[in-house]
mmCIF file of C-alpha atoms in Angstrom:
data_model
loop_
_atom_site.group_PDB
_atom_site.id
_atom_site.type_symbol
_atom_site.label_atom_id
_atom_site.label_comp_id
_atom_site.label_asym_id
_atom_site.label_seq_id
_atom_site.Cartn_x
_atom_site.Cartn_y
_atom_site.Cartn_z
ATOM 1 C CA UNK A 209 0.018 -0.099 0.020
ATOM 2 C CA UNK A 210 1.361 3.472 -0.849
ATOM 3 C CA UNK A 211 -0.781 5.511 1.347
ATOM 4 C CA UNK A 212 0.606 9.147 1.698
ATOM 5 C CA UNK A 213 1.119 10.317 5.363
ATOM 6 C CA UNK A 214 -0.347 13.468 6.376
ATOM 7 C CA UNK A 215 2.151 16.205 7.027
ATOM 8 C CA UNK A 216 3.188 16.624 10.589
ATOM 9 C CA UNK A 217 2.023 19.760 12.144
ATOM 10 C CA UNK A 218 3.152 21.079 15.619
ATOM 11 C CA UNK A 219 0.949 23.458 17.280
ATOM 12 C CA UNK A 220 2.892 25.433 19.899
ATOM 13 C CA UNK A 221 0.715 27.104 22.612
ATOM 14 C CA UNK A 222 0.701 31.005 22.654
ATOM 15 C CA UNK A 223 3.423 32.597 24.701
ATOM 16 C CA UNK A 224 1.833 34.599 27.348
ATOM 17 C CA UNK A 225 4.939 36.220 29.283
ATOM 18 C CA UNK A 226 4.253 39.432 27.666
ATOM 19 C CA UNK A 227 0.646 39.668 28.767
ATOM 20 C CA UNK A 228 1.576 38.572 32.158
ATOM 21 C CA UNK A 229 4.206 41.146 32.523
ATOM 22 C CA UNK A 230 2.605 44.192 30.948
ATOM 23 C CA UNK A 231 -1.268 43.821 31.511
ATOM 24 C CA UNK A 232 -2.541 45.116 34.779
ATOM 25 C CA UNK A 233 -5.299 47.108 36.164
ATOM 26 C CA UNK A 234 -3.275 50.003 37.872
ATOM 27 C CA UNK A 235 -0.479 51.366 35.612
ATOM 28 C CA UNK A 236 -0.315 52.171 32.044
ATOM 29 C CA UNK A 237 -2.655 52.980 29.219
ATOM 30 C CA UNK A 238 -6.064 51.551 28.653
ATOM 31 C CA UNK A 239 -6.282 48.537 26.092
ATOM 32 C CA UNK A 240 -9.177 50.550 24.509
ATOM 33 C CA UNK A 241 -8.192 54.182 24.423
ATOM 34 C CA UNK A 242 -10.672 56.843 24.745
ATOM 35 C CA UNK A 243 -10.803 59.573 21.922
ATOM 36 C CA UNK A 244 -8.990 62.084 24.141
ATOM 37 C CA UNK A 245 -6.151 59.829 24.702
ATOM 38 C CA UNK A 246 -6.168 58.931 21.009
ATOM 39 C CA UNK A 247 -5.965 62.637 19.956
ATOM 40 C CA UNK A 248 -2.908 63.104 22.272
ATOM 41 C CA UNK A 249 -1.261 59.990 20.711
ATOM 42 C CA UNK A 250 -1.956 61.348 17.321
ATOM 43 C CA UNK A 251 -0.297 64.771 18.536
ATOM 44 C CA UNK A 252 2.784 62.806 19.418
ATOM 45 C CA UNK A 253 2.960 61.445 15.727
ATOM 46 C CA UNK A 254 2.532 64.793 14.393
ATOM 47 C CA UNK A 255 5.580 66.106 16.235
ATOM 48 C CA UNK A 256 7.774 64.903 13.501
ATOM 49 C CA UNK A 257 5.796 66.771 11.014
ATOM 50 C CA UNK A 258 8.213 69.763 10.591
ATOM 51 C CA UNK A 259 11.234 67.189 10.536
ATOM 52 C CA UNK A 260 9.435 65.304 7.707
ATOM 53 C CA UNK A 261 8.714 68.497 5.676
ATOM 54 C CA UNK A 262 12.457 69.638 6.149
ATOM 55 C CA UNK A 263 13.803 66.148 5.335
ATOM 56 C CA UNK A 264 11.511 65.667 2.137
ATOM 57 C CA UNK A 265 12.151 69.108 0.984
ATOM 58 C CA UNK A 266 15.984 68.479 1.096
ATOM 59 C CA UNK A 267 15.640 65.189 -0.701
ATOM 60 C CA UNK A 268 13.133 66.721 -3.307
ATOM 61 C CA UNK A 269 15.599 69.313 -4.401
ATOM 62 C CA UNK A 270 18.569 66.934 -4.423
ATOM 63 C CA UNK A 271 16.748 64.302 -6.430
ATOM 64 C CA UNK A 272 15.292 66.890 -8.919
ATOM 65 C CA UNK A 273 18.638 68.227 -9.776
ATOM 66 C CA UNK A 274 20.249 64.623 -10.269
ATOM 67 C CA UNK A 275 17.180 63.968 -12.542
ATOM 68 C CA UNK A 276 17.682 67.081 -14.626
ATOM 69 C CA UNK A 277 21.354 66.370 -14.894
ATOM 70 C CA UNK A 278 20.586 62.682 -15.908
ATOM 71 C CA UNK A 279 18.516 64.111 -18.810
ATOM 72 C CA UNK A 280 21.511 65.025 -20.549
ATOM 73 C CA UNK A 281 24.069 62.764 -18.877
ATOM 74 C CA UNK A 282 23.243 58.951 -19.500
ATOM 75 C CA UNK A 283 25.719 57.985 -16.743
ATOM 76 C CA UNK A 284 23.849 59.585 -14.084
ATOM 77 C CA UNK A 285 20.641 57.757 -15.063
ATOM 78 C CA UNK A 286 20.715 54.639 -12.955
ATOM 79 C CA UNK A 287 21.674 56.789 -9.797
ATOM 80 C CA UNK A 288 18.991 59.069 -10.557
ATOM 81 C CA UNK A 289 16.304 56.345 -10.870
ATOM 82 C CA UNK A 290 17.295 54.642 -7.578
ATOM 83 C CA UNK A 291 17.370 57.987 -5.787
ATOM 84 C CA UNK A 292 13.905 58.628 -7.220
ATOM 85 C CA UNK A 293 12.481 55.420 -6.219
ATOM 86 C CA UNK A 294 13.779 55.947 -2.760
ATOM 87 C CA UNK A 295 12.059 59.291 -2.730
ATOM 88 C CA UNK A 296 8.782 57.945 -3.932
ATOM 89 C CA UNK A 297 8.725 55.218 -1.439
ATOM 90 C CA UNK A 298 9.452 57.374 1.724
ATOM 91 C CA UNK A 299 7.105 60.179 0.449
ATOM 92 C CA UNK A 300 4.383 57.685 -0.263
ATOM 93 C CA UNK A 301 4.965 55.997 3.350
ATOM 94 C CA UNK A 302 5.021 59.251 5.265
ATOM 95 C CA UNK A 303 2.827 61.790 3.443
ATOM 96 C CA UNK A 304 -0.480 60.497 4.463
ATOM 97 C CA UNK A 305 0.827 60.347 8.120
ATOM 98 C CA UNK A 306 1.186 64.153 8.084
ATOM 99 C CA UNK A 307 -1.878 65.051 6.546
ATOM 100 C CA UNK A 308 -0.318 65.066 2.961
ATOM 101 C CA UNK A 309 -2.491 62.288 1.283
ATOM 102 C CA UNK A 310 -1.984 64.045 -2.135
ATOM 103 C CA UNK A 311 1.621 63.673 -1.924
ATOM 104 C CA UNK A 312 1.142 59.861 -0.989
ATOM 105 C CA UNK A 313 -0.966 59.614 -4.182
ATOM 106 C CA UNK A 314 1.524 61.195 -6.585
ATOM 107 C CA UNK A 315 4.389 59.476 -4.788
ATOM 108 C CA UNK A 316 2.649 56.067 -5.498
ATOM 109 C CA UNK A 317 2.231 57.022 -9.242
ATOM 110 C CA UNK A 318 5.869 57.626 -9.290
ATOM 111 C CA UNK A 319 6.694 54.384 -7.499
ATOM 112 C CA UNK A 320 4.704 52.336 -9.895
ATOM 113 C CA UNK A 321 6.449 54.117 -12.764
ATOM 114 C CA UNK A 322 9.793 53.276 -11.470
ATOM 115 C CA UNK A 323 9.183 49.914 -10.112
ATOM 116 C CA UNK A 324 11.562 47.424 -11.444
ATOM 117 C CA UNK A 325 13.618 49.908 -13.549
ATOM 118 C CA UNK A 326 17.468 50.119 -13.206
ATOM 119 C CA UNK A 327 17.488 53.107 -15.640
ATOM 120 C CA UNK A 328 15.383 55.330 -17.749
ATOM 121 C CA UNK A 329 15.499 57.046 -21.090
ATOM 122 C CA UNK A 330 15.257 60.963 -21.512
ATOM 123 C CA UNK A 331 11.339 60.956 -21.604
ATOM 124 C CA UNK A 332 11.046 58.783 -18.654
ATOM 125 C CA UNK A 333 13.170 61.053 -16.479
ATOM 126 C CA UNK A 334 11.008 64.004 -17.677
ATOM 127 C CA UNK A 335 8.012 62.156 -16.436
ATOM 128 C CA UNK A 336 9.851 61.510 -13.065
ATOM 129 C CA UNK A 337 10.902 65.145 -12.811
ATOM 130 C CA UNK A 338 7.042 66.049 -13.417
ATOM 131 C CA UNK A 339 6.098 63.999 -10.325
ATOM 132 C CA UNK A 340 8.922 65.402 -8.199
ATOM 133 C CA UNK A 341 7.887 68.932 -9.218
ATOM 134 C CA UNK A 342 4.227 68.154 -8.390
ATOM 135 C CA UNK A 343 5.338 66.724 -4.916
ATOM 136 C CA UNK A 344 7.325 69.808 -4.461
ATOM 137 C CA UNK A 345 4.464 72.296 -4.995
ATOM 138 C CA UNK A 346 2.382 70.460 -2.485
ATOM 139 C CA UNK A 347 5.061 70.715 0.048
ATOM 140 C CA UNK A 348 5.936 74.239 -0.532
ATOM 141 C CA UNK A 349 2.180 75.434 -0.835
ATOM 142 C CA UNK A 350 1.312 73.199 2.293
ATOM 143 C CA UNK A 351 -1.489 71.482 0.488
ATOM 144 C CA UNK A 352 -2.865 69.314 3.303
ATOM 145 C CA UNK A 353 -5.841 66.926 2.512
ATOM 146 C CA UNK A 354 -6.638 65.873 -0.950
ATOM 147 C CA UNK A 355 -6.728 69.219 -2.525
ATOM 148 C CA UNK A 356 -9.302 70.698 -4.818
ATOM 149 C CA UNK A 357 -10.373 69.352 -8.095
ATOM 150 C CA UNK A 358 -7.449 70.840 -9.850
ATOM 151 C CA UNK A 359 -4.986 68.903 -7.723
ATOM 152 C CA UNK A 360 -6.955 65.800 -8.195
ATOM 153 C CA UNK A 361 -6.844 66.374 -11.992
ATOM 154 C CA UNK A 362 -3.269 67.006 -11.869
ATOM 155 C CA UNK A 363 -2.712 63.604 -10.008
ATOM 156 C CA UNK A 364 -4.898 61.777 -12.559
ATOM 157 C CA UNK A 365 -2.818 63.292 -15.600
ATOM 158 C CA UNK A 366 0.579 62.172 -13.867
ATOM 159 C CA UNK A 367 -0.684 58.747 -13.553
ATOM 160 C CA UNK A 368 -1.860 58.804 -17.244
ATOM 161 C CA UNK A 369 1.453 60.299 -18.462
ATOM 162 C CA UNK A 370 3.437 57.766 -16.330
ATOM 163 C CA UNK A 371 1.284 54.762 -17.970
ATOM 164 C CA UNK A 372 2.177 56.173 -21.492
ATOM 165 C CA UNK A 373 5.786 56.444 -21.162
ATOM 166 C CA UNK A 374 6.313 53.212 -18.865
ATOM 167 C CA UNK A 375 7.802 51.174 -21.703
ATOM 168 C CA UNK A 376 10.571 50.274 -22.181
ATOM 169 C CA UNK A 377 11.341 49.146 -18.741
ATOM 170 C CA UNK A 378 15.027 48.283 -18.233
ATOM 171 C CA UNK B 227 -11.865 48.871 36.126
ATOM 172 C CA UNK B 228 -10.533 48.486 32.696
ATOM 173 C CA UNK B 229 -7.350 46.767 31.980
ATOM 174 C CA UNK B 230 -4.055 48.493 31.048
ATOM 175 C CA UNK B 231 -0.802 47.941 29.509
ATOM 176 C CA UNK B 232 2.250 48.785 31.152
ATOM 177 C CA UNK B 233 4.690 49.572 28.378
ATOM 178 C CA UNK B 234 7.584 50.221 30.595
ATOM 179 C CA UNK B 235 7.738 46.377 30.962
ATOM 180 C CA UNK B 236 8.351 45.804 27.275
ATOM 181 C CA UNK B 237 11.461 46.136 25.408
ATOM 182 C CA UNK B 238 11.242 47.160 21.558
ATOM 183 C CA UNK B 239 13.477 47.162 18.443
ATOM 184 C CA UNK B 240 12.655 49.329 15.690
ATOM 185 C CA UNK B 241 14.481 48.554 12.331
ATOM 186 C CA UNK B 242 13.737 51.039 9.764
ATOM 187 C CA UNK B 243 16.349 53.067 7.633
ATOM 188 C CA UNK B 244 14.205 56.164 7.270
ATOM 189 C CA UNK B 245 14.989 58.276 10.209
ATOM 190 C CA UNK B 246 11.519 60.205 10.352
ATOM 191 C CA UNK B 247 9.536 56.941 10.138
ATOM 192 C CA UNK B 248 11.728 55.302 12.960
ATOM 193 C CA UNK B 249 11.236 58.590 15.072
ATOM 194 C CA UNK B 250 7.624 58.423 14.903
ATOM 195 C CA UNK B 251 7.456 54.932 16.215
ATOM 196 C CA UNK B 252 10.068 55.906 18.713
ATOM 197 C CA UNK B 253 8.112 58.934 19.979
ATOM 198 C CA UNK B 254 4.834 57.024 20.118
ATOM 199 C CA UNK B 255 6.365 54.220 22.039
ATOM 200 C CA UNK B 256 8.076 56.622 24.358
ATOM 201 C CA UNK B 257 4.918 58.393 25.105
ATOM 202 C CA UNK B 258 3.311 55.141 25.829
ATOM 203 C CA UNK B 259 5.815 54.807 28.599
ATOM 204 C CA UNK B 260 8.346 52.363 26.950
ATOM 205 C CA UNK B 261 11.788 52.680 28.501
ATOM 206 C CA UNK B 262 13.605 50.329 26.451
ATOM 207 C CA UNK B 263 13.405 51.043 22.826
ATOM 208 C CA UNK B 264 16.159 50.560 20.232
ATOM 209 C CA UNK B 265 16.566 51.859 16.730
ATOM 210 C CA UNK B 266 18.616 50.274 13.888
ATOM 211 C CA UNK B 267 18.611 50.860 10.384
ATOM 212 C CA UNK B 268 19.637 47.457 9.108
ATOM 213 C CA UNK B 269 18.895 43.855 9.978
ATOM 214 C CA UNK B 270 22.513 43.248 10.571
ATOM 215 C CA UNK B 271 22.445 45.562 13.459
ATOM 216 C CA UNK B 272 19.261 44.194 14.703
ATOM 217 C CA UNK B 273 20.582 40.568 14.828
ATOM 218 C CA UNK B 274 23.637 41.980 16.748
ATOM 219 C CA UNK B 275 21.066 43.452 19.250
ATOM 220 C CA UNK B 276 18.850 40.382 19.454
ATOM 221 C CA UNK B 277 21.878 38.099 20.099
ATOM 222 C CA UNK B 278 22.838 39.988 23.254
ATOM 223 C CA UNK B 279 19.679 41.539 24.725
ATOM 224 C CA UNK B 280 16.105 40.661 25.557
ATOM 225 C CA UNK B 281 13.794 42.229 22.873
ATOM 226 C CA UNK B 282 10.019 41.564 23.281
ATOM 227 C CA UNK B 283 8.425 43.134 20.183
ATOM 228 C CA UNK B 284 10.321 44.065 16.958
ATOM 229 C CA UNK B 285 8.688 46.782 14.627
ATOM 230 C CA UNK B 286 10.458 46.472 11.158
ATOM 231 C CA UNK B 287 9.958 48.181 7.862
ATOM 232 C CA UNK B 288 9.859 46.094 4.776
ATOM 233 C CA UNK B 289 12.134 48.106 2.483
ATOM 234 C CA UNK B 290 15.693 48.111 4.188
ATOM 235 C CA UNK B 291 19.164 48.419 2.726
ATOM 236 C CA UNK B 292 20.976 45.097 2.142
ATOM 237 C CA UNK B 293 18.994 42.367 3.631
ATOM 238 C CA UNK B 294 15.333 43.722 3.330
ATOM 239 C CA UNK B 295 12.553 43.204 5.943
ATOM 240 C CA UNK B 296 11.222 39.990 4.594
ATOM 241 C CA UNK B 297 14.540 38.167 4.422
ATOM 242 C CA UNK B 298 14.950 39.517 7.988
ATOM 243 C CA UNK B 299 11.839 37.961 9.020
ATOM 244 C CA UNK B 300 12.556 34.750 7.258
ATOM 245 C CA UNK B 301 16.058 34.520 8.975
ATOM 246 C CA UNK B 302 14.338 35.302 12.113
ATOM 247 C CA UNK B 303 11.461 32.596 12.036
ATOM 248 C CA UNK B 304 13.460 29.914 10.075
ATOM 249 C CA UNK B 305 17.205 30.080 10.465
ATOM 250 C CA UNK B 306 18.823 27.520 12.879
ATOM 251 C CA UNK B 307 21.042 30.589 14.396
ATOM 252 C CA UNK B 308 17.903 32.675 14.961
ATOM 253 C CA UNK B 309 18.146 34.405 18.386
ATOM 254 C CA UNK B 310 14.481 34.252 18.965
ATOM 255 C CA UNK B 311 12.183 32.508 16.698
ATOM 256 C CA UNK B 312 9.073 33.464 18.426
ATOM 257 C CA UNK B 313 9.371 37.224 18.833
ATOM 258 C CA UNK B 314 6.480 39.129 17.688
ATOM 259 C CA UNK B 315 7.156 41.192 14.590
ATOM 260 C CA UNK B 316 5.069 44.023 13.421
ATOM 261 C CA UNK B 317 5.739 44.872 9.795
ATOM 262 C CA UNK B 318 5.365 48.585 8.994
ATOM 263 C CA UNK B 319 5.511 49.261 5.283
ATOM 264 C CA UNK B 320 4.192 51.494 2.522
ATOM 265 C CA UNK B 321 4.080 48.087 0.468
ATOM 266 C CA UNK B 322 0.399 47.676 1.155
ATOM 267 C CA UNK B 323 -1.095 45.859 -1.587
ATOM 268 C CA UNK B 324 -2.704 42.578 -0.826
ATOM 269 C CA UNK B 325 -0.053 40.313 -2.359
ATOM 270 C CA UNK B 326 2.563 42.010 0.090
ATOM 271 C CA UNK B 327 0.352 41.259 3.088
ATOM 272 C CA UNK B 328 -0.047 37.595 2.001
ATOM 273 C CA UNK B 329 3.755 37.195 1.561
ATOM 274 C CA UNK B 330 4.628 38.688 4.777
ATOM 275 C CA UNK B 331 1.913 36.540 6.697
ATOM 276 C CA UNK B 332 3.378 33.432 4.896
ATOM 277 C CA UNK B 333 6.629 34.295 6.306
ATOM 278 C CA UNK B 334 5.342 34.428 9.904
ATOM 279 C CA UNK B 335 4.631 38.268 10.488
ATOM 280 C CA UNK B 336 2.686 38.830 13.633
ATOM 281 C CA UNK B 337 0.970 42.077 12.568
ATOM 282 C CA UNK B 338 0.923 44.208 9.436
ATOM 283 C CA UNK B 339 0.645 47.869 9.236
ATOM 284 C CA UNK B 340 0.334 49.821 6.179
ATOM 285 C CA UNK B 341 2.105 53.253 5.700
ATOM 286 C CA UNK B 342 0.922 55.831 5.791
ATOM 287 C CA UNK B 343 -0.292 55.096 9.462
ATOM 288 C CA UNK B 344 -1.848 56.881 12.182
ATOM 289 C CA UNK B 345 -1.420 56.595 15.882
ATOM 290 C CA UNK B 346 -4.605 54.525 16.513
ATOM 291 C CA UNK B 347 -3.570 51.893 14.001
ATOM 292 C CA UNK B 348 -0.161 51.440 15.565
ATOM 293 C CA UNK B 349 -1.636 51.324 18.988
ATOM 294 C CA UNK B 350 -4.238 48.643 18.002
ATOM 295 C CA UNK B 351 -1.344 46.400 16.595
ATOM 296 C CA UNK B 352 0.657 46.862 19.808
ATOM 297 C CA UNK B 353 -2.258 45.883 21.866
ATOM 298 C CA UNK B 354 -3.183 42.855 19.617
ATOM 299 C CA UNK B 355 0.524 41.698 19.884
ATOM 300 C CA UNK B 356 0.490 42.025 23.817
ATOM 301 C CA UNK B 357 -2.759 40.936 24.763
ATOM 302 C CA UNK B 358 -3.719 38.368 22.058
ATOM 303 C CA UNK B 359 -0.756 36.040 21.573
ATOM 304 C CA UNK B 360 -1.363 33.577 19.194
ATOM 305 C CA UNK B 361 -0.530 29.784 18.729
ATOM 306 C CA UNK B 362 2.569 29.007 16.749
ATOM 307 C CA UNK B 363 2.426 26.488 13.897
ATOM 308 C CA UNK B 364 5.335 24.538 12.785
ATOM 309 C CA UNK B 365 4.920 22.433 9.652
ATOM 310 C CA UNK B 366 7.314 21.594 6.887
ATOM 311 C CA UNK B 367 6.695 24.658 4.958
ATOM 312 C CA UNK B 368 5.754 27.190 7.573
ATOM 313 C CA UNK B 369 6.890 28.351 10.989
ATOM 314 C CA UNK B 370 4.951 31.298 12.672
ATOM 315 C CA UNK B 371 1.912 32.673 14.348
ATOM 316 C CA UNK B 372 -1.266 30.782 13.335
ATOM 317 C CA UNK B 373 -2.287 32.532 10.292
ATOM 318 C CA UNK B 374 -6.106 31.593 10.799
ATOM 319 C CA UNK B 375 -7.505 34.835 12.345
ATOM 320 C CA UNK B 376 -11.037 34.958 11.125
ATOM 321 C CA UNK B 377 -14.021 32.729 12.219
ATOM 322 C CA UNK B 378 -15.989 32.194 9.152
ATOM 323 C CA UNK B 379 -18.871 29.772 8.751
ATOM 324 C CA UNK B 380 -18.067 26.723 6.688
ATOM 325 C CA UNK B 381 -21.054 25.123 5.021
ATOM 326 C CA UNK B 382 -19.138 22.400 3.048
ATOM 327 C CA UNK B 383 -18.984 18.733 4.041
ATOM 328 C CA UNK B 384 -17.183 18.122 7.374
ATOM 329 C CA UNK B 385 -14.715 15.321 6.436
ATOM 330 C CA UNK B 386 -13.524 14.724 9.966
ATOM 331 C CA UNK B 387 -16.936 14.166 11.129
ATOM 332 C CA UNK B 388 -17.400 11.901 8.263
ATOM 333 C CA UNK B 389 -14.119 9.960 9.131
ATOM 334 C CA UNK B 390 -15.402 9.749 12.843
ATOM 335 C CA UNK B 391 -18.801 8.327 11.667
ATOM 336 C CA UNK B 392 -17.035 5.773 9.405
ATOM 337 C CA UNK B 393 -14.725 4.721 12.217
ATOM 338 C CA UNK B 394 -17.658 4.256 14.515
ATOM 339 C CA UNK B 395 -19.485 2.213 12.014
ATOM 340 C CA UNK B 396 -16.352 -0.045 11.595
ATOM 341 C CA UNK B 397 -16.261 -1.054 15.187
#
């Protein structure tokens, strides 16, 4: 008989040391935070907002310059793509946290456009630059929230242009 | 009286190459009362800390320089030289599409938090890790927390019950 044995599965009981050590009824934060405590916690997150704006502002101008130089200098293109991809990821990751969801949207479009690329041609770098410029405008004008219909139309246009010039992907 | 969490009793390791992101997590944990929060930018440094110090919860980014967050998680869960295969890991990442969540889950992530995140979402992941520890499952192809988290009704045939009935019939 050639009956297959069922795979061995080991179930290991949950480790409860953390719970035993930290959960109590006298000290610490309620498991279910009230609205006021949540608001306070959110304010703690927002403390880093200025640092985010400074950091992204610095990265944007540096990356923008590199992309512009790469348009005329092919040797710089791999570096420009790598740096732009890093910028896209970090902006996408944190924009929304600091009430810049529009920045996250545009950064996501740029991230998708650069995904899997090690270099880019002239037109693709120009598309990259357009995204960077758009993020810069949001930051410089402090456009929080999703912006007006104009900003939304710009976001859609950027995604369309990114789709149009996505090939070749090298 | 409601139950509370004393974060000062828990040690954290934040693995994130992005200084602002790491700072946000650090500030949040410090505000909650955590006294032992370490920050590193690379998994190699994280392993160094894990080998020498007690760490209760890891918060890691997916996108890291060198070894990425997934490889880090894979090493933690599956390597024979792992310092702690059972340590809870919260993955904090802007890779939020379903396929990323599934991949991380299948490598043994404890909690997944998509960026951009807010304080409430981070807090709920911390609460979940601390107050609702899960079984660990060890099979030939998976080692990590039990991935079944939803109790969904199943209206198909109950094969186990069928087998039991057959066995009873044979006796």
